[in-house]
Amino acid sequence: MTDAMERPFVAEDPRGADGDGLLSRHALGRATLNDVTAVAHRLARAMNSIIEGKPDVVRTAITVLLAEGHLLLEDVPGVGKTMLAKTLARSIDCTVRRVQFTPDLLPSDITGVSVFNQDVRDFEFRPGAIFANVVVGDEINRASPKTQSALLECMEEAQVTVDGQTYTLPRPFIVMATQNPIEMEGTYPLPEAQRDRFMARISLGYPSVRAEVAMLDTHGQAPPLERLQPVTDAATVSALILAVRGVYTSDAVKQYVVDLSAATRASTALRLGASPRATLHLLRASRAHAALEGRDHVLPDDVQAVVVPVLAHRVIPTGETQLARRTTGEVLQELVRRVPVPAAGR
Amino acid sequence: MSRARVPESLLAGAATIVVSWPLTTLFTPNTWVRPTIAMVALVVGAGMAARLLTSSKTLVVLAQLVVAVLAAGGLYGRGHLWHGLPTPDMVLAFNNLLVDARETIQNYAAPAPVNRGIILGIGLAMAATVVVVDHLAVMRRSPALAGLPLLTAFLLSASNSGSSLHPVYFLAAGAVWLLMMGRQGVASLRRWSTTAPMHTAGRPQADGDREGRYGFAATGRMLGIAGLAAAVVLPVAIPHLPTRYLVDGLGRSASATGFSDGQVGLSSTLDLTRSLRDPSTAPVLSYSSTATAADPLRVDVLTTYRDGQWRPDRTQVRYRGGVEVPPPAALDQAVPRKRYRVNVTQSRLEAPQLAAPAPLVEGDLGGIPWGLEEGTDVVRVRRSATSYSVEYLDLDPAMTQLQQPTVTSTSDPGHAQDLVVDPASRPTVDELLDRVVPRGADRIEAAMAIQEYLRSDGGFRYSLELAGPIENERHQVVQYDPLTHFLKTKVGYCIQFATAMVMMARASGIPARMAIGFLPGSFEHGTYTVRAADAHAWPELYFEGVGWLRFEPTPATRSGLAPDYSIAAVADPGDGTALPVPSGTATAPTRERTHDNDQGSSTDPATTGSRADKGFLGRWWRAGSLTLLAWLVLAILAGGLGSVAVPLAARARLRRRLREAEDDARRVEVQWQAMVERIGDLGVLPPRGSTPRQAGQFYQREAYLEGDESRALRRVVDTLERSRYAPPGTQLGDIHADADVVVRAVSGVRRRQDRLRAGWWPQEGVTEWRERRASAAARVRSLWDHVRRR
């Protein structure tokens, strides 16, 4: 069922919120790349204090946030998928909703519903769980395809249409969905078309021994999330996203991105290659990656850094690849080694 | 039909036929040509047919061999076949034919008369050649290798013809071989083109592709033509060393005299042609003599003549180490004689042969066991003697001592063997004797008449090339035995002359035998030098009380003077001390192929002022030292230029590309590529698909860069990244100095051989040369197209 998390639903534009000193001075101006790195650094530090020993995963999550994408967390139960999503949500001072997906969840629970108000004698729109800056969808594969579709439509269009009325979703807007690849019974795995809407997929994996011990210390007493203070706000994140959009992409890098996509389509190890949407997502994620390093232009190295999280869940391996126990990530790494890096010609 | 590979097969057959063409200079008449062409054509056809049916290489070869045998059976084995199939009987017949062929080849100098055996032999050899050539050139697609059997077949003709072959034979063979190579090249290129996009017109789409293909083809053609031209022209231009054989000991010179320890054997089966044709100037013997005119040096004596050939006799030798030899038992004390000493300083004659004048009375071989053959008194040694001295008697019997009655084998059974006349030529010999020797002549009169007849009166001509076959009135070739052939054609060399005299002497009742050895050789500053071409054969006739005496029926152009006693009757009868008078020189017929150093006393003006025993190397050194020096300097210059050509090209390429770069970004790119190539030359190659940053990290790791070097590398990578990927208008620095720092740093940690290679053979330079070659080929190609359009 839908349940509001710690904060009440705020319908108005997040830019209207008072920043109570949290970097909101950038909210209406243009953020520079230095701001991007500084804020990202604070975010990462905050998240790393909760999610022990997974800096790469944290970095990817921040990259997706700045690239205006959505995140799919796929792993076995108990490794901290939900914790990661909640940590990111808590680190930003913004509206957060958490939806626990169950088979009887209805699309209207996600999008909202128009109810008749006796007082004004008219239909009144009750916004659903999707109206928040950060939406955490837990165990998304437990909901019926109908409900999944409703969520995915909002993700793609950043707006909701109910009874002919269109409602714009607040900015920034990020959906972080988790799913469990092991328990298949009674679940509705996301079809390829819907997985394609997520910019990146992250698997957390088991923590290292040291990280696990540290985790016992931090999580053993009070829930650590309660101690976590937001380090930025929605307005700042929006400004950062604008800054990321301004990162320059040379023709050579665009060509490289397209070459990589084309390589996945031509690869004999893959049954289905990357879609043009995937190409677009790859470029946006690369841009965010470059911005996180404080660079105003994208390098092939940026593309290579994000290619596995961005593409691995979209491509489908052939039977032979599966029999050889090669993951799509390995196939993609091999393609990266094969596709030549563009040299000259801007 | 492409499986049959018709053009390639036909070319292989054509090449085989062309290399058999020079055989026409070895055999006459050319009746063998048509059957040989037929055999080759059948084998080629069999190959094509077999390839249509199977792709197995073994089966194709087997089919060709079977067809070759069947064809040979059909052509030469008639009467020995069973329903057209070979029988054991046919194998026997073939064997007989091939034995015939061998004997013909052994007995005749080129051109040898053709018989059925020769035709069969050539046919089988050419069929075998075409099977090998077809297998290599067509089945294995390597016509370059097929050149080896072709060359072998060609060399068989070239090395046996005695004179130099006309260049046209070589040009034809080379041209056909190049055609085969070209055909294979075209076939290979066709196979490539199926993977390249094609226009509907069948031409490759991309210009680069076209240039590449044409470039290969043009380069190949140019190389082929240049190679052929060089093979013909170069022998004229380069300094010419005398022909040398392995036995000359090339590169194993034992002493400063220029002699080598290679040894020479004189075949006692009287195949002197090889020695006589030997153009080697390496001395076989060097000696000094106390005689005023040196006598021939005898090596061997032969008594038995059978089937047109002299056969060696096996006789016992008692070896001893002593010095003195008793004079010949038959020698009467009354015969005037002179004792001469011969000091041999160098001999390359193999044991058991030893060259010495006869009759021998004393020998000092430095301890090597030696002895005289029983019956013939020929000197034999246990080990090869390189230097020795002997003393011999120069007999000068008076006419009266030689006027002895002739004998028959019954009246003188001791010399029965020396009176056997070859039955095959007996009629001709007898008929000739009736004309030449007066009735009732004694031994010396008969001998002198025979010698005079052969030497000058008979109209004989000295030539190493024997006359062609004799035809009768109906133009049919008549086969005679070698001696009759000589007596009828009157053309031959020392063996024929000597054999004729031996047989004529025997027929007229004088015991006679064949001696082989060497003419005295060329005289120079007190030393005689004998070369292989001085080999000679002469008859020895027996006189009671005197022993075996040398006669000289070979015309004076070759053999020089005849012994005094054999001509004294004409000049001054009874006086043996008269000076030798040349005999027959005036009447010597035209000389066609005589040797330059025939005359024993001829001197070589080029060697005045030098010791003759310096040998040919010394002579050659003075004559050719300047040329050699010039060539050496040229070679060093070319080598020096060649070794810096690639590094210079690398520099020129970098400079040119920097000049051609239109903006900073291009310049940075060029410098980066140059740096990557230079570091690659040092053996440090980043993985494929590396980004600049990854390449930089790789270099840092591989070359352990730190401090300034590391910073320089980072600046280079940063600049390159900005030049490639940053927004336009970004400021770019010059990375030349930084790139140099990095290359030097990497070079510092590499092995010396890597550094050497990088310095001498930079990839940039190689690429530059390749591009120059390609552009040259493209230019030639466009010129060719232009010409063709005209």
PDB file of N, CA, C and O in Angstrom, chain B residues 188-225:
ATOM      1  N   SER B 188      44.482 -14.825 -56.701  1.00  0.00           N
ATOM      2  CA  SER B 188      44.370 -14.503 -55.281  1.00  0.00           C
ATOM      3  C   SER B 188      43.599 -13.206 -55.100  1.00  0.00           C
ATOM      4  O   SER B 188      42.732 -13.100 -54.235  1.00  0.00           O
ATOM      5  N   LEU B 189      43.919 -12.201 -55.935  1.00  0.00           N
ATOM      6  CA  LEU B 189      43.242 -10.920 -55.809  1.00  0.00           C
ATOM      7  C   LEU B 189      41.753 -11.077 -56.066  1.00  0.00           C
ATOM      8  O   LEU B 189      40.926 -10.473 -55.400  1.00  0.00           O
ATOM      9  N   ARG B 190      41.388 -11.925 -57.042  1.00  0.00           N
ATOM     10  CA  ARG B 190      39.972 -12.142 -57.317  1.00  0.00           C
ATOM     11  C   ARG B 190      39.277 -12.671 -56.091  1.00  0.00           C
ATOM     12  O   ARG B 190      38.169 -12.311 -55.782  1.00  0.00           O
ATOM     13  N   ARG B 191      39.979 -13.579 -55.384  1.00  0.00           N
ATOM     14  CA  ARG B 191      39.330 -14.167 -54.217  1.00  0.00           C
ATOM     15  C   ARG B 191      39.111 -13.115 -53.146  1.00  0.00           C
ATOM     16  O   ARG B 191      38.132 -13.157 -52.435  1.00  0.00           O
ATOM     17  N   TRP B 192      40.063 -12.159 -53.022  1.00  0.00           N
ATOM     18  CA  TRP B 192      39.843 -11.090 -52.039  1.00  0.00           C
ATOM     19  C   TRP B 192      38.599 -10.297 -52.376  1.00  0.00           C
ATOM     20  O   TRP B 192      37.827  -9.937 -51.532  1.00  0.00           O
ATOM     21  N   SER B 193      38.477 -10.003 -53.672  1.00  0.00           N
ATOM     22  CA  SER B 193      37.498  -9.002 -54.051  1.00  0.00           C
ATOM     23  C   SER B 193      36.086  -9.468 -53.726  1.00  0.00           C
ATOM     24  O   SER B 193      35.192  -8.658 -53.634  1.00  0.00           O
ATOM     25  N   THR B 194      35.854 -10.756 -53.524  1.00  0.00           N
ATOM     26  CA  THR B 194      34.507 -11.211 -53.225  1.00  0.00           C
ATOM     27  C   THR B 194      34.063 -10.707 -51.867  1.00  0.00           C
ATOM     28  O   THR B 194      32.881 -10.670 -51.587  1.00  0.00           O
ATOM     29  N   THR B 195      34.989 -10.310 -51.006  1.00  0.00           N
ATOM     30  CA  THR B 195      34.585  -9.819 -49.702  1.00  0.00           C
ATOM     31  C   THR B 195      34.465  -8.305 -49.700  1.00  0.00           C
ATOM     32  O   THR B 195      34.048  -7.731 -48.723  1.00  0.00           O
ATOM     33  N   ALA B 196      34.853  -7.649 -50.792  1.00  0.00           N
ATOM     34  CA  ALA B 196      34.784  -6.199 -50.833  1.00  0.00           C
ATOM     35  C   ALA B 196      33.564  -5.791 -51.644  1.00  0.00           C
ATOM     36  O   ALA B 196      33.156  -6.487 -52.564  1.00  0.00           O
ATOM     37  N   PRO B 197      32.955  -4.667 -51.265  1.00  0.00           N
ATOM     38  CA  PRO B 197      31.795  -4.216 -52.027  1.00  0.00           C
ATOM     39  C   PRO B 197      32.207  -3.908 -53.459  1.00  0.00           C
ATOM     40  O   PRO B 197      33.263  -3.343 -53.707  1.00  0.00           O
ATOM     41  N   MET B 198      31.365  -4.295 -54.396  1.00  0.00           N
ATOM     42  CA  MET B 198      31.718  -4.102 -55.800  1.00  0.00           C
ATOM     43  C   MET B 198      30.663  -3.230 -56.475  1.00  0.00           C
ATOM     44  O   MET B 198      29.483  -3.241 -56.121  1.00  0.00           O
ATOM     45  N   HIS B 199      31.101  -2.490 -57.474  1.00  0.00           N
ATOM     46  CA  HIS B 199      30.157  -1.825 -58.357  1.00  0.00           C
ATOM     47  C   HIS B 199      29.520  -2.870 -59.226  1.00  0.00           C
ATOM     48  O   HIS B 199      30.005  -3.988 -59.340  1.00  0.00           O
ATOM     49  N   THR B 200      28.453  -2.484 -59.908  1.00  0.00           N
ATOM     50  CA  THR B 200      27.876  -3.436 -60.853  1.00  0.00           C
ATOM     51  C   THR B 200      28.858  -3.700 -61.964  1.00  0.00           C
ATOM     52  O   THR B 200      28.836  -4.744 -62.594  1.00  0.00           O
ATOM     53  N   ALA B 201      29.728  -2.742 -62.234  1.00  0.00           N
ATOM     54  CA  ALA B 201      30.708  -2.930 -63.300  1.00  0.00           C
ATOM     55  C   ALA B 201      31.795  -3.913 -62.896  1.00  0.00           C
ATOM     56  O   ALA B 201      32.614  -4.298 -63.712  1.00  0.00           O
ATOM     57  N   GLY B 202      31.780  -4.339 -61.647  1.00  0.00           N
ATOM     58  CA  GLY B 202      32.777  -5.294 -61.207  1.00  0.00           C
ATOM     59  C   GLY B 202      34.041  -4.660 -60.689  1.00  0.00           C
ATOM     60  O   GLY B 202      34.984  -5.341 -60.356  1.00  0.00           O
ATOM     61  N   ARG B 203      34.049  -3.337 -60.592  1.00  0.00           N
ATOM     62  CA  ARG B 203      35.243  -2.673 -60.043  1.00  0.00           C
ATOM     63  C   ARG B 203      34.998  -2.384 -58.572  1.00  0.00           C
ATOM     64  O   ARG B 203      33.871  -2.081 -58.185  1.00  0.00           O
ATOM     65  N   PRO B 204      36.007  -2.448 -57.778  1.00  0.00           N
ATOM     66  CA  PRO B 204      35.794  -2.154 -56.353  1.00  0.00           C
ATOM     67  C   PRO B 204      35.350  -0.717 -56.170  1.00  0.00           C
ATOM     68  O   PRO B 204      35.683   0.164 -56.961  1.00  0.00           O
ATOM     69  N   GLN B 205      34.579  -0.530 -55.065  1.00  0.00           N
ATOM     70  CA  GLN B 205      33.935   0.748 -54.901  1.00  0.00           C
ATOM     71  C   GLN B 205      34.894   1.850 -54.488  1.00  0.00           C
ATOM     72  O   GLN B 205      35.001   2.871 -55.123  1.00  0.00           O
ATOM     73  N   ALA B 206      35.578   1.573 -53.390  1.00  0.00           N
ATOM     74  CA  ALA B 206      36.385   2.619 -52.791  1.00  0.00           C
ATOM     75  C   ALA B 206      37.646   2.843 -53.604  1.00  0.00           C
ATOM     76  O   ALA B 206      38.240   1.901 -54.109  1.00  0.00           O
ATOM     77  N   ASP B 207      38.047   4.084 -53.701  1.00  0.00           N
ATOM     78  CA  ASP B 207      39.266   4.395 -54.440  1.00  0.00           C
ATOM     79  C   ASP B 207      40.479   3.800 -53.743  1.00  0.00           C
ATOM     80  O   ASP B 207      41.415   3.338 -54.377  1.00  0.00           O
ATOM     81  N   GLY B 208      40.444   3.853 -52.406  1.00  0.00           N
ATOM     82  CA  GLY B 208      41.584   3.334 -51.655  1.00  0.00           C
ATOM     83  C   GLY B 208      41.781   1.853 -51.954  1.00  0.00           C
ATOM     84  O   GLY B 208      42.886   1.390 -52.197  1.00  0.00           O
ATOM     85  N   ASP B 209      40.676   1.136 -51.978  1.00  0.00           N
ATOM     86  CA  ASP B 209      40.729  -0.291 -52.274  1.00  0.00           C
ATOM     87  C   ASP B 209      41.383  -0.524 -53.629  1.00  0.00           C
ATOM     88  O   ASP B 209      42.291  -1.312 -53.795  1.00  0.00           O
ATOM     89  N   ARG B 210      40.908   0.268 -54.578  1.00  0.00           N
ATOM     90  CA  ARG B 210      41.394   0.146 -55.941  1.00  0.00           C
ATOM     91  C   ARG B 210      42.898   0.392 -55.968  1.00  0.00           C
ATOM     92  O   ARG B 210      43.660  -0.366 -56.558  1.00  0.00           O
ATOM     93  N   GLU B 211      43.303   1.445 -55.270  1.00  0.00           N
ATOM     94  CA  GLU B 211      44.736   1.758 -55.276  1.00  0.00           C
ATOM     95  C   GLU B 211      45.529   0.639 -54.644  1.00  0.00           C
ATOM     96  O   GLU B 211      46.602   0.278 -55.103  1.00  0.00           O
ATOM     97  N   GLY B 212      44.967   0.091 -53.541  1.00  0.00           N
ATOM     98  CA  GLY B 212      45.693  -0.975 -52.876  1.00  0.00           C
ATOM     99  C   GLY B 212      45.908  -2.147 -53.807  1.00  0.00           C
ATOM    100  O   GLY B 212      47.021  -2.637 -53.969  1.00  0.00           O
ATOM    101  N   ARG B 213      44.831  -2.543 -54.489  1.00  0.00           N
ATOM    102  CA  ARG B 213      44.946  -3.708 -55.378  1.00  0.00           C
ATOM    103  C   ARG B 213      45.909  -3.429 -56.514  1.00  0.00           C
ATOM    104  O   ARG B 213      46.789  -4.202 -56.820  1.00  0.00           O
ATOM    105  N   TYR B 214      45.674  -2.284 -57.123  1.00  0.00           N
ATOM    106  CA  TYR B 214      46.537  -1.955 -58.248  1.00  0.00           C
ATOM    107  C   TYR B 214      47.975  -1.801 -57.787  1.00  0.00           C
ATOM    108  O   TYR B 214      48.910  -2.132 -58.492  1.00  0.00           O
ATOM    109  N   GLY B 215      48.099  -1.227 -56.571  1.00  0.00           N
ATOM    110  CA  GLY B 215      49.451  -1.028 -56.050  1.00  0.00           C
ATOM    111  C   GLY B 215      50.182  -2.346 -55.957  1.00  0.00           C
ATOM    112  O   GLY B 215      51.310  -2.477 -56.423  1.00  0.00           O
ATOM    113  N   PHE B 216      49.523  -3.349 -55.387  1.00  0.00           N
ATOM    114  CA  PHE B 216      50.149  -4.678 -55.276  1.00  0.00           C
ATOM    115  C   PHE B 216      50.546  -5.187 -56.655  1.00  0.00           C
ATOM    116  O   PHE B 216      51.666  -5.600 -56.897  1.00  0.00           O
ATOM    117  N   ALA B 217      49.554  -5.137 -57.558  1.00  0.00           N
ATOM    118  CA  ALA B 217      49.801  -5.706 -58.878  1.00  0.00           C
ATOM    119  C   ALA B 217      50.922  -4.958 -59.577  1.00  0.00           C
ATOM    120  O   ALA B 217      51.828  -5.564 -60.156  1.00  0.00           O
ATOM    121  N   ALA B 218      50.875  -3.621 -59.484  1.00  0.00           N
ATOM    122  CA  ALA B 218      51.893  -2.828 -60.184  1.00  0.00           C
ATOM    123  C   ALA B 218      53.272  -3.103 -59.608  1.00  0.00           C
ATOM    124  O   ALA B 218      54.247  -3.293 -60.350  1.00  0.00           O
ATOM    125  N   THR B 219      53.348  -3.174 -58.269  1.00  0.00           N
ATOM    126  CA  THR B 219      54.644  -3.434 -57.657  1.00  0.00           C
ATOM    127  C   THR B 219      55.164  -4.794 -58.089  1.00  0.00           C
ATOM    128  O   THR B 219      56.335  -4.961 -58.431  1.00  0.00           O
ATOM    129  N   GLY B 220      54.266  -5.780 -58.092  1.00  0.00           N
ATOM    130  CA  GLY B 220      54.678  -7.126 -58.493  1.00  0.00           C
ATOM    131  C   GLY B 220      55.207  -7.135 -59.905  1.00  0.00           C
ATOM    132  O   GLY B 220      56.269  -7.692 -60.190  1.00  0.00           O
ATOM    133  N   ARG B 221      54.468  -6.466 -60.792  1.00  0.00           N
ATOM    134  CA  ARG B 221      54.907  -6.441 -62.190  1.00  0.00           C
ATOM    135  C   ARG B 221      56.266  -5.775 -62.316  1.00  0.00           C
ATOM    136  O   ARG B 221      57.171  -6.289 -62.979  1.00  0.00           O
ATOM    137  N   MET B 222      56.392  -4.627 -61.628  1.00  0.00           N
ATOM    138  CA  MET B 222      57.658  -3.902 -61.747  1.00  0.00           C
ATOM    139  C   MET B 222      58.816  -4.752 -61.238  1.00  0.00           C
ATOM    140  O   MET B 222      59.873  -4.826 -61.858  1.00  0.00           O
ATOM    141  N   LEU B 223      58.591  -5.408 -60.099  1.00  0.00           N
ATOM    142  CA  LEU B 223      59.649  -6.240 -59.519  1.00  0.00           C
ATOM    143  C   LEU B 223      60.039  -7.348 -60.484  1.00  0.00           C
ATOM    144  O   LEU B 223      61.218  -7.631 -60.696  1.00  0.00           O
ATOM    145  N   GLY B 224      59.028  -7.998 -61.053  1.00  0.00           N
ATOM    146  CA  GLY B 224      59.289  -9.105 -61.968  1.00  0.00           C
ATOM    147  C   GLY B 224      60.103  -8.650 -63.164  1.00  0.00           C
ATOM    148  O   GLY B 224      61.126  -9.242 -63.515  1.00  0.00           O
ATOM    149  N   ILE B 225      59.680  -7.544 -63.770  1.00  0.00           N
ATOM    150  CA  ILE B 225      60.383  -7.066 -64.964  1.00  0.00           C
ATOM    151  C   ILE B 225      61.791  -6.628 -64.589  1.00  0.00           C
ATOM    152  O   ILE B 225      62.775  -6.946 -65.272  1.00  0.00           O
TER     153      ILE B 225
END
